[in-house]
C-alpha positions as a printed Julia matrix, in Angstrom:
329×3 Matrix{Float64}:
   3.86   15.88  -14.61
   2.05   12.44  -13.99
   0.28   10.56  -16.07
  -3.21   10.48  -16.48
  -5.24    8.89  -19.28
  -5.93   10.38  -22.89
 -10.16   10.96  -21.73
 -12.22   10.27  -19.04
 -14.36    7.64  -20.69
 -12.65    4.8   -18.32
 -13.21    6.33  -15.31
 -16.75    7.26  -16.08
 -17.49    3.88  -17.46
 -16.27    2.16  -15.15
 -15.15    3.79  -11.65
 -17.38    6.45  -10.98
 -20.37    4.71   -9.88
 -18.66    2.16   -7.96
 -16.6     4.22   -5.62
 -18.27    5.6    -2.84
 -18.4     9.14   -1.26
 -16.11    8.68    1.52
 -12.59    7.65    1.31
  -9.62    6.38    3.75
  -6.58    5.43    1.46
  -4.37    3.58    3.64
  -1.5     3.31    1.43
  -0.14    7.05    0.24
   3.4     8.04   -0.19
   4.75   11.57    0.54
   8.48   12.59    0.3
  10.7    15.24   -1.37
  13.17   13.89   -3.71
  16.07   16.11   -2.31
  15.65   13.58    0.82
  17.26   11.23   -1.38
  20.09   10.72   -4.1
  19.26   11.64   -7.66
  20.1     8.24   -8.92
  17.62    6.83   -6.47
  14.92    8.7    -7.47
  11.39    6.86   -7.78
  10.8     5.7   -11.43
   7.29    8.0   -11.16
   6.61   11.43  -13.1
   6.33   13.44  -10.23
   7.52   17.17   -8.81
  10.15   17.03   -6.24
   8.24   17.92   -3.67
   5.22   15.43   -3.24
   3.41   16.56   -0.45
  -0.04   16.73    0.69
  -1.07   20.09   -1.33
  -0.18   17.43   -4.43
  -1.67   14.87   -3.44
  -5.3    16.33   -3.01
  -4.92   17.67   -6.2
  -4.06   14.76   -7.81
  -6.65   12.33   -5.69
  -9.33   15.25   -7.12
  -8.55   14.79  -10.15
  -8.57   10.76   -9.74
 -11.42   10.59   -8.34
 -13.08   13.74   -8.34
 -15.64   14.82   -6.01
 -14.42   12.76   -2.72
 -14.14   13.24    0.74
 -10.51   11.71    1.57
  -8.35   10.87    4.39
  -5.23    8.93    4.57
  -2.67    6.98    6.2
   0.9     8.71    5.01
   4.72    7.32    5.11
   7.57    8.22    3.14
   8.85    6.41    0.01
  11.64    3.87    0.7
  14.86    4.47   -1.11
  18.02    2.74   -0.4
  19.54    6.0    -0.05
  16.63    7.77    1.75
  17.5    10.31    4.74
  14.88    8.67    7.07
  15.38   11.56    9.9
  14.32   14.08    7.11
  11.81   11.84    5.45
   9.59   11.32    8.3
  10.51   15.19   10.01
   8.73   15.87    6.54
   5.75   13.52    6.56
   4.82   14.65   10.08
   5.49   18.43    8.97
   2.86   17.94    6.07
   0.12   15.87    8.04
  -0.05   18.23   10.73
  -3.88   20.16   11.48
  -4.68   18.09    8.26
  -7.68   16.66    9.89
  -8.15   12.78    8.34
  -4.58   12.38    7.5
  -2.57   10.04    9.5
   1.53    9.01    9.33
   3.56    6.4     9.85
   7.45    6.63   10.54
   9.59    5.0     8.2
  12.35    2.98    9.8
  15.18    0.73    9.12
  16.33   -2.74   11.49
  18.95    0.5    12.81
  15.91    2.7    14.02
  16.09    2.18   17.83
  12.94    1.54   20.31
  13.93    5.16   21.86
  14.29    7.14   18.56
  11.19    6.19   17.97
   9.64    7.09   21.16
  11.31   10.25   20.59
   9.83   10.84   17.15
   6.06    9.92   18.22
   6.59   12.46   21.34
   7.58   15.12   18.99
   5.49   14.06   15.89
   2.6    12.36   17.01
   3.59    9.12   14.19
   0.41    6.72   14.79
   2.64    3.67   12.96
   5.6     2.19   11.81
   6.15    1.32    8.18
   9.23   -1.16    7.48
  10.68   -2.06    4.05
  13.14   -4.56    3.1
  15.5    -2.1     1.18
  16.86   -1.53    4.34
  17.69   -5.07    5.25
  21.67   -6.14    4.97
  20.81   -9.04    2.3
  22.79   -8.24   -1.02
  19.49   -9.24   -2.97
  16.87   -7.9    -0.12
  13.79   -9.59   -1.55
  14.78  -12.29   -0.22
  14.86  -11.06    3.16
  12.85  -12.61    6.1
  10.3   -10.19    7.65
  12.65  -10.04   10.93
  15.62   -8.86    9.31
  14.07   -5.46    8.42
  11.58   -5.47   11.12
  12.84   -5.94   14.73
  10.96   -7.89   17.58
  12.18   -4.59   19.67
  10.21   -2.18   17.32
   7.29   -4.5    17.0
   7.13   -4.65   21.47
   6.84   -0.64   20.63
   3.81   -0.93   18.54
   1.97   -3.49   20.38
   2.81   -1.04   23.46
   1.44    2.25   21.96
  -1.66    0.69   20.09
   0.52    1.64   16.51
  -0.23    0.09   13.3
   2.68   -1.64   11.19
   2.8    -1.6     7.46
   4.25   -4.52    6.45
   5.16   -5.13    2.63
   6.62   -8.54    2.77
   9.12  -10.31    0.51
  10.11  -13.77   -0.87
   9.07  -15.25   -4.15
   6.0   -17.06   -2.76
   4.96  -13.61   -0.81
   2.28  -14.86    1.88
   2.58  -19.01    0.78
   6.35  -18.73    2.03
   6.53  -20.74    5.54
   8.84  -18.55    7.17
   6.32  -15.33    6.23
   3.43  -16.82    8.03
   5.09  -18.17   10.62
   6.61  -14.31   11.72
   3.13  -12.88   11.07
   1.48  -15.64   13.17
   3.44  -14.9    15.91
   3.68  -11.2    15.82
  -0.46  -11.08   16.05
  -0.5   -13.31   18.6
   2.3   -12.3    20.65
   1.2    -8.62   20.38
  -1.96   -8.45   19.82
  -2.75   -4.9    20.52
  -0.58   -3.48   17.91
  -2.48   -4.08   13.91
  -0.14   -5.54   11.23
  -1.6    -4.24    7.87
  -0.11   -6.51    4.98
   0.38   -4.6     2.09
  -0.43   -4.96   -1.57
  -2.89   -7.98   -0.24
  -0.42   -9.68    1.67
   2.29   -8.95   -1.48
  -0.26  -10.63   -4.1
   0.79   -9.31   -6.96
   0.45  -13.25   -7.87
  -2.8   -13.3    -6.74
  -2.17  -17.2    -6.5
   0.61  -16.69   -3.2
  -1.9   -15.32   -1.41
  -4.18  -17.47   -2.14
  -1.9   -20.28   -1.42
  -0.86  -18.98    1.75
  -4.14  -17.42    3.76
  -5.33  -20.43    5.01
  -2.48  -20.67    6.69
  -2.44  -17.26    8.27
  -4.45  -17.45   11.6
  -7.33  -15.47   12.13
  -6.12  -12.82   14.51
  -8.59   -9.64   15.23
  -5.08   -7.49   14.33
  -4.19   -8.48   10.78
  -5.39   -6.28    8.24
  -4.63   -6.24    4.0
  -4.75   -2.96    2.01
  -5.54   -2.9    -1.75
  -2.84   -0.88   -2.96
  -1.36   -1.66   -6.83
  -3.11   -5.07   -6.62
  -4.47   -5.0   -10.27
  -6.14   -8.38  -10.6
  -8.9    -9.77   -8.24
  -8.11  -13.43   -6.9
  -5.99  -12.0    -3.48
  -8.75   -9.76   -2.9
 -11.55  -12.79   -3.29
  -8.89  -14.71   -1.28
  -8.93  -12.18    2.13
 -12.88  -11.31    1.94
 -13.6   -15.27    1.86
 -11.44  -16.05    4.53
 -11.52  -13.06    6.71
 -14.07  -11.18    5.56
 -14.63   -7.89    3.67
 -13.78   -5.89    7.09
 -10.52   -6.67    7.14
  -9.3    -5.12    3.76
  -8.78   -1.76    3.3
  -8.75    0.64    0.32
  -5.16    1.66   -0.56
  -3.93    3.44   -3.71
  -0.17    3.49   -3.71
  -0.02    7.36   -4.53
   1.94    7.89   -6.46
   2.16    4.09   -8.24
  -1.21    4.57   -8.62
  -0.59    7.28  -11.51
   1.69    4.78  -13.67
   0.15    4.25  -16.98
  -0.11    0.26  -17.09
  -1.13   -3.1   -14.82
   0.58   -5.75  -12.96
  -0.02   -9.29  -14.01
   0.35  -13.05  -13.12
   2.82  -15.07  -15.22
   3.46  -18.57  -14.47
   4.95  -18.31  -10.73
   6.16  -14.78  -11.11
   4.32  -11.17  -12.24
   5.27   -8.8   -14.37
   4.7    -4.82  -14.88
   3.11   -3.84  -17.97
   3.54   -0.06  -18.08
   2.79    1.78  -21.24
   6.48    1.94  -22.85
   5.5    -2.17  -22.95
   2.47   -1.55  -24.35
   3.53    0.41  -27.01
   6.26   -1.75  -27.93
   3.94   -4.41  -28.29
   1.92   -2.24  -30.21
   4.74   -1.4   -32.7
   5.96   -5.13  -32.75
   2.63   -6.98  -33.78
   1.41   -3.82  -36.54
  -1.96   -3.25  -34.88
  -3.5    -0.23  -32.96
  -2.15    0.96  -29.86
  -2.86   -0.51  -26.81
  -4.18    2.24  -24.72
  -3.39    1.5   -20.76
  -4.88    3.27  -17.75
  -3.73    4.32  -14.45
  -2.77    1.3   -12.1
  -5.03    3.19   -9.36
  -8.07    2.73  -11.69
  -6.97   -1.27  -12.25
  -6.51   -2.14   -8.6
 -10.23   -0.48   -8.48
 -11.3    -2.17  -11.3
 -10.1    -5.96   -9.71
 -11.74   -4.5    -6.58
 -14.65   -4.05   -8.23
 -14.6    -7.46   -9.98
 -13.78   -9.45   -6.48
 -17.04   -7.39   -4.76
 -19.4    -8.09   -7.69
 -18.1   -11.88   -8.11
 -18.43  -11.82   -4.28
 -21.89  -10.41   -4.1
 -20.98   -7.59   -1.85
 -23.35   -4.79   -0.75
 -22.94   -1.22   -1.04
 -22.29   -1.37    2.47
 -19.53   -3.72    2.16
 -18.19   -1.87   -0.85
 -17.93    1.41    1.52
 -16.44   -0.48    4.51
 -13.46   -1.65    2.48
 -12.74    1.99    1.34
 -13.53    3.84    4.45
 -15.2     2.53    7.53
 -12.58   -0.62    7.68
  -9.71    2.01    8.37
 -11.86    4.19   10.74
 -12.61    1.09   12.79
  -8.97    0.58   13.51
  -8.15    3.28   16.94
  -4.67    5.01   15.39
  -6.59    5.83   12.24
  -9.19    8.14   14.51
């Protein structure tokens, strides 16, 4: 089953009091694994079918006591059935007042399957992923090689949001990154381009690096999601202010034991295996992690009170942000 930590001390330490009543996670995964092969299964301790039945249970038990809505898409595997994937997403959101989906494509999905599948399914966005780009070593891949100009037109037409996780070792600082994004906001402005993971800074120093360079556009958005350290969050608040980020866990990532980190240029995962190693390597006590939902909170938490945000602030970025934003109402 998936993980949780040994007590509850953490989250009542720590979480409870900072997280307010209402939620909109903008970032949840949902998928069966039979939709894909069993050597591509996600590296997460989860059932096989993780739908939204699971995931209220689980987000209770998170954080308990919380009204929650949510923005929904499939998990990307390189061997994921996308037809069944997203038939599935769209089965489990519907008369789920709250809960919102976005189709899953590849650069193959065409401008009129889609059309097809948001007259059938009602999909409010598109979420892209560079698994499904033709480079051998796809995170490398330029933002236009696994999201087409065609599919973007489609957005920008029907008022959809995009999800974009982008690639590249310098994440946002890379050139040709901002210089897509740039274009895509301005070019179609009534679609809304929400960068996840902070705009990819999981080196809180790329995104950094690169947001001054990323025009102010009223479309571009950043969710939270597995972002465990605070600088990309203090990064997007100071230069586009706190409405423009929204609360994201990464369910299920966000119920890995363990952190992501900064190391010189790159990151690393620290998951509890590492820990323990380390643990067993160096003779002392075990390091005991938590949840990577509770860190990305936790630098959350740290950016708003380094950032002297309100309460107010504090419950845009985790629900009013998202309700703002037309496809999410």
């Amino acid at each position: 089953m998936i993980d949780f930590p040994q007590d509850s001390d953490f989250y009542i330490n720590n979480i409870r009091d900072f997280v307010p009543s209402k939620i909109f996670d903008a970032h949840v995964h949902l998928y069966n694994t039979k939709h894909m092969n069993n050597h591509d299964l996600p590296n997460i301790n989860t059932p096989q079918n993780v739908g939204i039945n699971f995931f209220e249970q689980i987000m209770d038990q998170f954080l308990p006591g919380r009204e929650i809505q949510a923005n929904c898409f499939p998990f990307p595997r390189k061997t994921l059935d996308l037809d069944l994937a997203n038939k599935y997403i769209a089965e489990e959101v519907r008369g789920k007042p709250g809960f919102f989906h976005q189709m899953l494509i590849s650069p193959q999905t065409s401008v009129r399957q889609i059309q097809t599948m948001v007259d059938i399914y009602g999909f409010r966005g598109l979420k892209c992923y560079h698994l499904f780009s033709k480079r051998k070593i796809t995170q490398n891949s330029l933002i236009q090689e696994y999201l087409t100009e065609e599919q973007v037109e489609f957005a920008n037409t029907e008022k959809m949001t995009i999800t974009l996780h982008i690639v590249k070792p310098k994440s946002l600082a890379d050139p040709e990154n901002l210089e897509v994004i740039n274009r895509f906001a301005k070019e179609y402005p009534n679609m809304i381009i929400i960068l996840a993971h902070a705009g990819r800074g999981f080196n809180s120093w790329n995104t950094i690096n690169g947001i001054d360079s990323l025009q102010r556009h009223e479309n571009i958005f950043f969710d939270t999601s597995a972002i465990t350290e605070s600088g990309a969050f203090q990064a997007i608040i100071n230069s586009f202010g706190h409405q423009r980020l929204l609360y994201g866990s990464d369910f299920p990532v966000s119920h890995i034991l363990g952190r992501c980190i900064r190391i010189a240029d790159e990151f690393i995962w620290l998951t509890a295996k590492t820990l323990q190693d380390f643990s067993k390597q160096n003779n002392i006590n075990g390091v005991v992690p938590t949840l990577v939902g509770y860190e990305s909170i936790m630098a959350l938490k740290e950016a708003a009170v380094l950032m002297n945000l309100s309460v107010n602030d504090i419950e845009d970025i985790f629900f009013n942000n998202a309700k703002n934003i037309q496809a999410f109402q």
